[in-house]
């Protein structure tokens, strides 16, 4: 087993945050009416994608009936319905649809992960829970050593800067802003493709396409 697989096994078996363990398992037991016939994942959700990726995408945390149900990042929820078509248009994914872990989706040059691995109530992990989960992200960054880190939302952005001990006061989050870290990798901020952002037009498909184009350009820099 390689280091990424071994890390993912550790993530899947983690029970460090009592509130989140209770919530993710309760949601998986009760289920949403539309998914009563499905087996929910109900565990921490590991990262997935191309282990040779130059670009790492960091989200917030699993949705209760999205990746907490399917077991794969952004799969089966409204954010994924916006994210994966954009990755497909940009040439990072072989298909736009992402419904389950066995849907045939393959990512190229992209690996997708999150700041927190367990679905939180109201989509809001506490600071303590994010801190508990941070070592997993730090290890992923060390193993994958990405050239570009696309942070979906302010929380992911600040978490990544915290791991690299970069100063937030200098590197402010904004959509499309990029910063080079001391070791040379780039951090690129993007609004999160949540339904709240996409349904209100805060994040449009055109704006999102520009992020993936910029990520490619940054990854190609020497
Ligand atoms: S959020 Fe992270 S640290 Fe907390 S239980 Fe889930 S995997 Fe473990």
Coordinates of C-alpha atoms in Angstrom, one line a residue, residues 37-184:
X37 CA -32.8 2.6 -0.8
X38 CA -29.1 3.5 -0.8
X39 CA -26.4 2.5 1.6
X40 CA -24.9 5.7 3.0
X41 CA -21.1 5.9 3.4
X42 CA -21.4 7.6 6.8
X43 CA -17.7 7.8 7.4
X44 CA -14.9 10.4 6.9
X45 CA -14.5 11.0 3.2
X46 CA -10.9 10.7 1.8
X47 CA -9.4 12.6 -1.1
X48 CA -9.5 11.2 -4.6
X49 CA -8.1 11.8 -8.0
X50 CA -4.8 11.6 -9.9
X51 CA -2.0 10.7 -7.4
X52 CA 0.4 12.5 -9.9
X53 CA -1.7 15.6 -9.9
X54 CA 0.0 19.0 -10.1
X55 CA -3.2 20.7 -8.9
X56 CA -4.8 20.0 -5.5
X57 CA -8.4 21.2 -4.9
X58 CA -9.4 21.8 -1.3
X59 CA -13.0 22.1 -0.3
X60 CA -14.7 22.6 3.0
X61 CA -16.4 19.4 4.3
X62 CA -18.7 16.7 3.0
X63 CA -22.4 17.4 2.5
X64 CA -24.7 15.3 4.7
X65 CA -26.5 13.7 1.8
X66 CA -23.7 14.3 -0.8
X67 CA -20.3 12.8 -0.1
X68 CA -21.4 11.5 3.3
X69 CA -23.8 9.4 1.2
X70 CA -21.6 8.5 -1.7
X71 CA -18.2 8.3 0.0
X72 CA -16.4 10.5 -2.6
X73 CA -15.6 14.2 -2.5
X74 CA -18.3 16.5 -4.0
X75 CA -20.1 13.4 -5.4
X76 CA -23.9 13.4 -5.4
X77 CA -24.5 17.0 -4.2
X78 CA -25.3 20.4 -5.8
X79 CA -21.7 21.6 -5.4
X80 CA -20.4 18.6 -7.4
X81 CA -23.0 19.3 -10.1
X82 CA -21.3 22.6 -10.6
X83 CA -17.7 21.5 -10.0
X84 CA -17.4 18.4 -12.2
X85 CA -18.8 19.9 -15.4
X86 CA -16.3 22.7 -15.0
X87 CA -13.5 20.2 -14.5
X88 CA -14.7 18.3 -17.6
X89 CA -14.8 21.5 -19.7
X90 CA -11.2 22.3 -18.5
X91 CA -10.0 18.8 -19.5
X92 CA -9.4 17.6 -15.9
X93 CA -12.2 15.0 -15.9
X94 CA -13.3 12.4 -18.4
X95 CA -17.0 13.1 -17.7
X96 CA -19.2 15.8 -16.2
X97 CA -21.4 13.5 -14.2
X98 CA -20.5 12.4 -10.7
X99 CA -23.1 10.2 -9.0
X100 CA -21.3 7.4 -7.2
X101 CA -17.9 5.9 -6.5
X102 CA -18.5 3.5 -9.4
X103 CA -19.6 6.0 -12.0
X104 CA -16.4 5.8 -14.1
X105 CA -15.3 9.3 -13.3
X106 CA -11.5 9.7 -13.8
X107 CA -9.5 12.9 -12.9
X108 CA -6.3 13.9 -14.6
X109 CA -3.8 16.2 -13.1
X110 CA -6.2 17.0 -10.3
X111 CA -6.7 15.6 -6.8
X112 CA -9.7 16.7 -4.7
X113 CA -9.7 16.9 -0.9
X114 CA -11.3 18.9 1.9
X115 CA -10.5 20.9 5.1
X116 CA -12.8 18.6 7.1
X117 CA -13.6 15.0 6.3
X118 CA -16.8 14.5 8.1
X119 CA -20.2 16.0 7.3
X120 CA -20.9 18.7 9.9
X121 CA -24.4 19.9 11.1
X122 CA -25.5 23.0 9.0
X123 CA -22.4 22.5 6.9
X124 CA -20.3 24.2 9.6
X125 CA -17.4 22.4 11.2
X126 CA -16.2 24.0 14.4
X127 CA -12.7 25.5 14.7
X128 CA -11.7 22.6 16.9
X129 CA -12.9 20.0 14.4
X130 CA -11.0 21.7 11.6
X131 CA -7.9 21.7 13.7
X132 CA -8.4 18.0 14.5
X133 CA -8.6 17.3 10.8
X134 CA -5.8 19.5 9.7
X135 CA -3.0 16.9 10.0
X136 CA -4.7 14.8 7.3
X137 CA -4.6 17.8 4.8
X138 CA -1.0 18.6 5.8
X139 CA 0.0 15.0 5.1
X140 CA -1.8 15.1 1.7
X141 CA 0.1 18.2 0.8
X142 CA 3.4 16.6 1.8
X143 CA 2.7 13.4 -0.2
X144 CA 1.2 15.1 -3.3
X145 CA 3.5 18.2 -3.3
X146 CA 1.2 20.1 -5.7
X147 CA 2.3 23.0 -7.8
X148 CA -1.1 24.7 -7.4
X149 CA -3.6 24.5 -4.5
X150 CA -7.0 25.7 -5.5
X151 CA -8.9 26.7 -2.3
X152 CA -12.7 26.6 -2.7
X153 CA -13.8 29.2 -0.2
X154 CA -12.2 31.2 2.5
X155 CA -12.0 28.4 5.1
X156 CA -10.0 26.2 2.8
X157 CA -7.8 29.1 1.9
X158 CA -7.0 30.0 5.5
X159 CA -6.5 26.4 6.4
X160 CA -3.9 25.9 3.7
X161 CA -2.1 29.1 4.6
X162 CA -2.1 28.0 8.2
X163 CA -0.4 24.7 7.3
X164 CA 2.3 26.6 5.5
X165 CA 2.4 29.3 8.2
X166 CA 1.9 32.0 5.6
X167 CA 0.5 35.3 6.9
X168 CA -3.2 35.9 6.2
X169 CA -2.8 39.6 6.6
X170 CA -0.6 39.6 3.4
X171 CA -2.5 36.9 1.5
X172 CA -6.2 37.9 1.6
X173 CA -8.8 35.6 0.2
X174 CA -10.6 36.8 -2.9
X175 CA -11.9 35.0 -5.9
X176 CA -9.2 34.6 -8.5
X177 CA -6.4 35.9 -6.3
X178 CA -3.2 33.8 -6.3
X179 CA -0.1 33.9 -4.1
X180 CA 3.2 32.1 -4.3
X181 CA 4.3 30.3 -1.2
X182 CA 7.9 30.2 0.0
X183 CA 8.6 26.8 -1.5
X184 CA 7.2 27.8 -4.9

